[in-house]
Short mmCIF file of N, CA and C in Angstrom, two decimals:
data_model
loop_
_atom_site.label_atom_id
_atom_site.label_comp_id
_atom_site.label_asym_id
_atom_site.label_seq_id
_atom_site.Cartn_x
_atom_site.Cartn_y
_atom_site.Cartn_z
N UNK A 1 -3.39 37.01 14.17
CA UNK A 1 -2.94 35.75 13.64
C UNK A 1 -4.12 34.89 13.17
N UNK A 2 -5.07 34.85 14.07
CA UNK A 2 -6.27 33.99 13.46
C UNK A 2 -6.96 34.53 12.43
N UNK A 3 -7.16 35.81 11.75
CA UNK A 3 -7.55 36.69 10.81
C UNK A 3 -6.78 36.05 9.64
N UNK A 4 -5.28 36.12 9.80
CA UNK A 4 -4.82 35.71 8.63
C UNK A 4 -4.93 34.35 8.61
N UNK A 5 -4.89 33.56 9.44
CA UNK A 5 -5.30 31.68 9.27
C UNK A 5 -6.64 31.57 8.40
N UNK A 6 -7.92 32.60 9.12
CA UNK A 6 -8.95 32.74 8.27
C UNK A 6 -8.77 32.70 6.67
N UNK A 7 -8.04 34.30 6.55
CA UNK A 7 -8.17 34.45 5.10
C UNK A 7 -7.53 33.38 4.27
N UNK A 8 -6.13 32.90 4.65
CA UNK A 8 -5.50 31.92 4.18
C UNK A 8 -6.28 30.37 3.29
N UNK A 9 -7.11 30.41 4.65
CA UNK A 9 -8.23 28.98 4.53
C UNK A 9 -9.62 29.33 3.53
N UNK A 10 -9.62 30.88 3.11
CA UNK A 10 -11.04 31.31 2.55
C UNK A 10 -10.19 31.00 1.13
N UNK A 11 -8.65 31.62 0.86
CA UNK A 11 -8.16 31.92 -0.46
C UNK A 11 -8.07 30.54 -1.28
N UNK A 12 -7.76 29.60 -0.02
CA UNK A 12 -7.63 28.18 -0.79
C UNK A 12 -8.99 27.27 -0.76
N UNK A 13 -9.75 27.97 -0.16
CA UNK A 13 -11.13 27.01 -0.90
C UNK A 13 -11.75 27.68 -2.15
N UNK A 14 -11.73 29.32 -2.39
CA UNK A 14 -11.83 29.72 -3.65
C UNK A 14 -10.87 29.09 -4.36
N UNK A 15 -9.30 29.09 -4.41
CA UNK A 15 -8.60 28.51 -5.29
C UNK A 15 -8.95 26.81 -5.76
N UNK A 16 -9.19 26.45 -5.15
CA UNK A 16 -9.80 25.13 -5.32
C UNK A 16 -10.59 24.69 -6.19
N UNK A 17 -11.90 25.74 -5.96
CA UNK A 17 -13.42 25.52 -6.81
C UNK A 17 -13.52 25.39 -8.22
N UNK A 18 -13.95 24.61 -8.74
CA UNK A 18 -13.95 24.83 -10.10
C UNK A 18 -13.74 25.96 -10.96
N UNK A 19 -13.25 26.07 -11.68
CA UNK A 19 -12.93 27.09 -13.39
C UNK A 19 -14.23 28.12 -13.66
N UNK A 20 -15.11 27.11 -13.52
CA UNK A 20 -16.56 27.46 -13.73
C UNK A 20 -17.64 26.48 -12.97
N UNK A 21 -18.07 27.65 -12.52
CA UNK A 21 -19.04 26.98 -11.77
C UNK A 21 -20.57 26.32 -12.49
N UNK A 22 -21.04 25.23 -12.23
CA UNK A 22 -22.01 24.64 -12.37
C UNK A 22 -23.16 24.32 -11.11
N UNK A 23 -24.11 24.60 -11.85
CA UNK A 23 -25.43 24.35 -10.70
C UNK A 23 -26.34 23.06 -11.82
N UNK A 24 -26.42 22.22 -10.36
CA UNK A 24 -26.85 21.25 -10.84
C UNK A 24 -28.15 20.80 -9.58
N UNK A 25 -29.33 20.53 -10.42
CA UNK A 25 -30.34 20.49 -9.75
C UNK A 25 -30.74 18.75 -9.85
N UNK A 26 -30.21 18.48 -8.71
CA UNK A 26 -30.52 16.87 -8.14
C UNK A 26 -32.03 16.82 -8.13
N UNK A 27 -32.93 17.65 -8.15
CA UNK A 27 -34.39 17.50 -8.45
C UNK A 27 -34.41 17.08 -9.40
N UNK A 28 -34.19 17.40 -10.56
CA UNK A 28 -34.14 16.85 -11.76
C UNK A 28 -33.41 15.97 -12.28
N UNK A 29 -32.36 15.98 -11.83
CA UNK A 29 -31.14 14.72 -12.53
C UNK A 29 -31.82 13.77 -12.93
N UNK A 30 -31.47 13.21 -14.12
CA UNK A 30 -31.42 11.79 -14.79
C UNK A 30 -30.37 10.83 -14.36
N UNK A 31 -30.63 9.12 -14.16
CA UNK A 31 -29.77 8.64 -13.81
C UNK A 31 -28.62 8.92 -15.47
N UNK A 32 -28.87 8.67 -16.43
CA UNK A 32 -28.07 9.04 -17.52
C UNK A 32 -27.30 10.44 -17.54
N UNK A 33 -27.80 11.80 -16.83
CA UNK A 33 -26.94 12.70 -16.96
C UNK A 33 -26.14 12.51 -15.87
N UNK A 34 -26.32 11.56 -14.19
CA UNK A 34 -25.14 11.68 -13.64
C UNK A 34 -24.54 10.43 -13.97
N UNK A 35 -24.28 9.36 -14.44
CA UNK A 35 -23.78 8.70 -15.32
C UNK A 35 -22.81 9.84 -16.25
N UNK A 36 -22.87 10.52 -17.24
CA UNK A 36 -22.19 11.15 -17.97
C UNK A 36 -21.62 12.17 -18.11
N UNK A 37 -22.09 12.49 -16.02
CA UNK A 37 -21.44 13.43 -15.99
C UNK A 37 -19.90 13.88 -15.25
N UNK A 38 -19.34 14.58 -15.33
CA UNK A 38 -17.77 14.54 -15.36
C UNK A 38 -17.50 14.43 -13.55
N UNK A 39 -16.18 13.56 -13.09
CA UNK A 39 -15.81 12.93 -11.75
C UNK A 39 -16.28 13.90 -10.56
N UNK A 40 -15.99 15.34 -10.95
CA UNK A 40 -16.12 16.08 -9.29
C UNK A 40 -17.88 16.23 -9.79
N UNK A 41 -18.37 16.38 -10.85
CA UNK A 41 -19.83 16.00 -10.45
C UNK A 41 -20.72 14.89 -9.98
N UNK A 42 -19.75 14.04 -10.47
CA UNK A 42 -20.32 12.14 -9.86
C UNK A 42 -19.95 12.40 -8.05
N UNK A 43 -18.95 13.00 -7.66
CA UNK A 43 -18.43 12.89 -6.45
C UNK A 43 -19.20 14.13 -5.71
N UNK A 44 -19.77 15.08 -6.03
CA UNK A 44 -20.52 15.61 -5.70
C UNK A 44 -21.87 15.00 -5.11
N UNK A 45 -22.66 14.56 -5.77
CA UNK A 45 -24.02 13.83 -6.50
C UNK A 45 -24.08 12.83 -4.70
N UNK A 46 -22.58 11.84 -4.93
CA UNK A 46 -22.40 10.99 -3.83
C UNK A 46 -22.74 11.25 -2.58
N UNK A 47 -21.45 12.41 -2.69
CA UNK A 47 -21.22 13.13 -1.32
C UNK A 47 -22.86 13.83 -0.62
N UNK A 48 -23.66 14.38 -1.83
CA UNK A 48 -25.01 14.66 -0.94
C UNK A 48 -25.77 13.46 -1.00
N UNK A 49 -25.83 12.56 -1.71
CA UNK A 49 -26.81 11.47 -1.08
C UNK A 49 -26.42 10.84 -0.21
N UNK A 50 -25.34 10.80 0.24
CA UNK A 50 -24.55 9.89 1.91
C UNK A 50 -25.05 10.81 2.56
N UNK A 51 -25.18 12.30 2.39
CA UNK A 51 -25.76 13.01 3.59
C UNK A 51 -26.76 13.27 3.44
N UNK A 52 -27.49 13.42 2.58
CA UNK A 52 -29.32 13.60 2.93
C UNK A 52 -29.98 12.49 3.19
N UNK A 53 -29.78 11.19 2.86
CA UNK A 53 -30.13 9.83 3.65
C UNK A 53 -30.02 9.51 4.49
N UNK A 54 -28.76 10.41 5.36
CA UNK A 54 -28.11 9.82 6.60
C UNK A 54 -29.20 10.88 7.47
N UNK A 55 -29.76 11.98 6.67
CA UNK A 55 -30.22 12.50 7.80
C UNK A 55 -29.79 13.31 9.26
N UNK A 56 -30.38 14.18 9.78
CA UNK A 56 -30.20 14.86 10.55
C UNK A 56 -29.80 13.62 12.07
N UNK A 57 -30.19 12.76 12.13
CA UNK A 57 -30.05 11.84 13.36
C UNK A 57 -28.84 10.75 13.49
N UNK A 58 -27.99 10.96 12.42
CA UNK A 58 -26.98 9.99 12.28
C UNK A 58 -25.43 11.09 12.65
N UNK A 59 -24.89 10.59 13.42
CA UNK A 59 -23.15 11.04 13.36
C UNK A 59 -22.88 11.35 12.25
N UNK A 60 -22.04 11.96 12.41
CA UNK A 60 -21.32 12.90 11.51
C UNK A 60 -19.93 12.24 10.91
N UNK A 61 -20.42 10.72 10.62
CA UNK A 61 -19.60 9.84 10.34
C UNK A 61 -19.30 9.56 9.10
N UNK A 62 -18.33 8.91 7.76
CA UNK A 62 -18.43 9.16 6.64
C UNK A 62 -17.59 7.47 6.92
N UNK A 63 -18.57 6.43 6.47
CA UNK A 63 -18.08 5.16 6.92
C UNK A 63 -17.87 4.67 5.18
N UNK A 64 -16.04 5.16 5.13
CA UNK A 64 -16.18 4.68 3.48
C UNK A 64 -16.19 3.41 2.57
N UNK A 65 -16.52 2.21 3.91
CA UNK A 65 -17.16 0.51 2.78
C UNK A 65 -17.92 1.15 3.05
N UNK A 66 -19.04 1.61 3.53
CA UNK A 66 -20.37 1.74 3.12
C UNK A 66 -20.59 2.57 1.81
N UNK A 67 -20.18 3.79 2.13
CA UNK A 67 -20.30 4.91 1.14
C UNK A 67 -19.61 4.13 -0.33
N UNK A 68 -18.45 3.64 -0.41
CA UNK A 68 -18.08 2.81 -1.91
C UNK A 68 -19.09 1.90 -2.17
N UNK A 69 -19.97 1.09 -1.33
CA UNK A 69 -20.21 0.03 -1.68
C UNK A 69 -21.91 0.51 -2.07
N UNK A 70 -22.41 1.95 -1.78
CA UNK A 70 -23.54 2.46 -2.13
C UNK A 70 -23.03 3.14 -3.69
N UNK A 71 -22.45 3.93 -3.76
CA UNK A 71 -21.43 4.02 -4.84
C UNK A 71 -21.82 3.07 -5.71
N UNK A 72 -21.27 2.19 -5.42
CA UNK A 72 -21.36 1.02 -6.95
C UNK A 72 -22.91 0.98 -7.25
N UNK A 73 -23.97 0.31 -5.94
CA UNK A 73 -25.24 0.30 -5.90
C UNK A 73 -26.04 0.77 -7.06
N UNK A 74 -25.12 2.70 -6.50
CA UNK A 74 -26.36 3.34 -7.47
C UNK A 74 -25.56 3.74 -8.67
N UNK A 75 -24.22 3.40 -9.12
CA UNK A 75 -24.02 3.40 -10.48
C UNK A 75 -24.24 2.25 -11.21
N UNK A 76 -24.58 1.13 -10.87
CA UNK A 76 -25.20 -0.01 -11.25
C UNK A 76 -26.38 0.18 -11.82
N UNK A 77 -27.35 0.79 -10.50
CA UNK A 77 -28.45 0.92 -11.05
C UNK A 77 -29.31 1.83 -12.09
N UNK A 78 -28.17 3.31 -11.74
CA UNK A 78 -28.47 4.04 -12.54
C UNK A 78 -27.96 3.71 -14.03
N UNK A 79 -26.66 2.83 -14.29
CA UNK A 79 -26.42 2.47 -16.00
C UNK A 79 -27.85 1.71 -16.04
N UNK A 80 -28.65 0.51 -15.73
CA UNK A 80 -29.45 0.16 -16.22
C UNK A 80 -31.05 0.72 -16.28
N UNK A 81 -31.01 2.30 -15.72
CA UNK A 81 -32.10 2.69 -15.29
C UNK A 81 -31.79 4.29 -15.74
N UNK A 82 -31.37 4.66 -17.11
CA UNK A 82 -30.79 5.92 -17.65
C UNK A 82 -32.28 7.06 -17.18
N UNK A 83 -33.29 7.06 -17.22
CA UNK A 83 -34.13 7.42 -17.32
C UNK A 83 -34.92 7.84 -16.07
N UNK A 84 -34.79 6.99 -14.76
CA UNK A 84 -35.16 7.58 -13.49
C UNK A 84 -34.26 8.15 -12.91
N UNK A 85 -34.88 9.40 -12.17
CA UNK A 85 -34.36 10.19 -11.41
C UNK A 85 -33.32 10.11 -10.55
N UNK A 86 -32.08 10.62 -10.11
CA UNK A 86 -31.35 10.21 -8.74
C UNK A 86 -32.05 9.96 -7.67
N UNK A 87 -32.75 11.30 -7.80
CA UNK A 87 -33.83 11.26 -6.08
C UNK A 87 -34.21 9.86 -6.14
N UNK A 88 -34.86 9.06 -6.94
CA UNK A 88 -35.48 7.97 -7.16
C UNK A 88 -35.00 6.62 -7.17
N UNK A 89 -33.70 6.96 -7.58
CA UNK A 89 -32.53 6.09 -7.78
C UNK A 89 -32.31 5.43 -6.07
N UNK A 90 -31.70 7.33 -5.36
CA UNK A 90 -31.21 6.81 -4.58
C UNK A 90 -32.24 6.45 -3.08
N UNK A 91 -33.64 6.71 -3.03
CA UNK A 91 -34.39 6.10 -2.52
C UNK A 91 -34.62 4.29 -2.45
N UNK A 92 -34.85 4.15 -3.78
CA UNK A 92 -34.73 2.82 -3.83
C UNK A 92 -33.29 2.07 -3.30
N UNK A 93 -32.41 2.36 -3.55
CA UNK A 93 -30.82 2.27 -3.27
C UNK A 93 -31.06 2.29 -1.55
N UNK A 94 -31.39 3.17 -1.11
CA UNK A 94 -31.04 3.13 0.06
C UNK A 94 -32.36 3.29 1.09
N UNK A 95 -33.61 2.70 0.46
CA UNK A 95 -34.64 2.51 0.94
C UNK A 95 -35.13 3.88 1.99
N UNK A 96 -35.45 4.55 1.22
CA UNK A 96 -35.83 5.78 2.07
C UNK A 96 -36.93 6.96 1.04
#
């Protein structure tokens, strides 16, 4: 029974995943390409900078006024700042 709960839960996260897959290297990002780039990549982008800022020493908490209200932060900053990096973006953003 737990074999098939497994496979069940493997078939629907493949079914899920994008059409086509994209690799996107947050080393490089421009605030202008994640600006322009399409929702599950903006929500992507998010989702790892709430967790690589939060770091290995923080709960495993996903506190979402914070996370929306960093959200706006760094799409604010990144429309007026097309040209620096996310990494850079979100350092300054979230002082780290």
């Amino acid at each position: 029974m737990k074999t098939t709960g497994a496979l069940l839960f493997a078939a629907g996260l493949l079914l899920s995943a994008p059409a086509h897959a994209v690799v996107l290297d947050l080393s490089t990002m421009t605030c202008k390409q994640f600006v322009e780039g399409s929702q599950d990549e903006i929500k992507m982008v998010l989702t790892w900078m709430d967790g690589w800022y939060k770091g290995d020493s923080d709960e495993a908490i996903i506190d979402t006024d914070v996370f929306v209200e960093n959200a706006k932060k760094f799409g604010t900053f990144c429309g007026k700042n097309p040209t620096v990096s996310i990494v850079t973006a979100a350092e300054r953003i979230l002082g780290k």
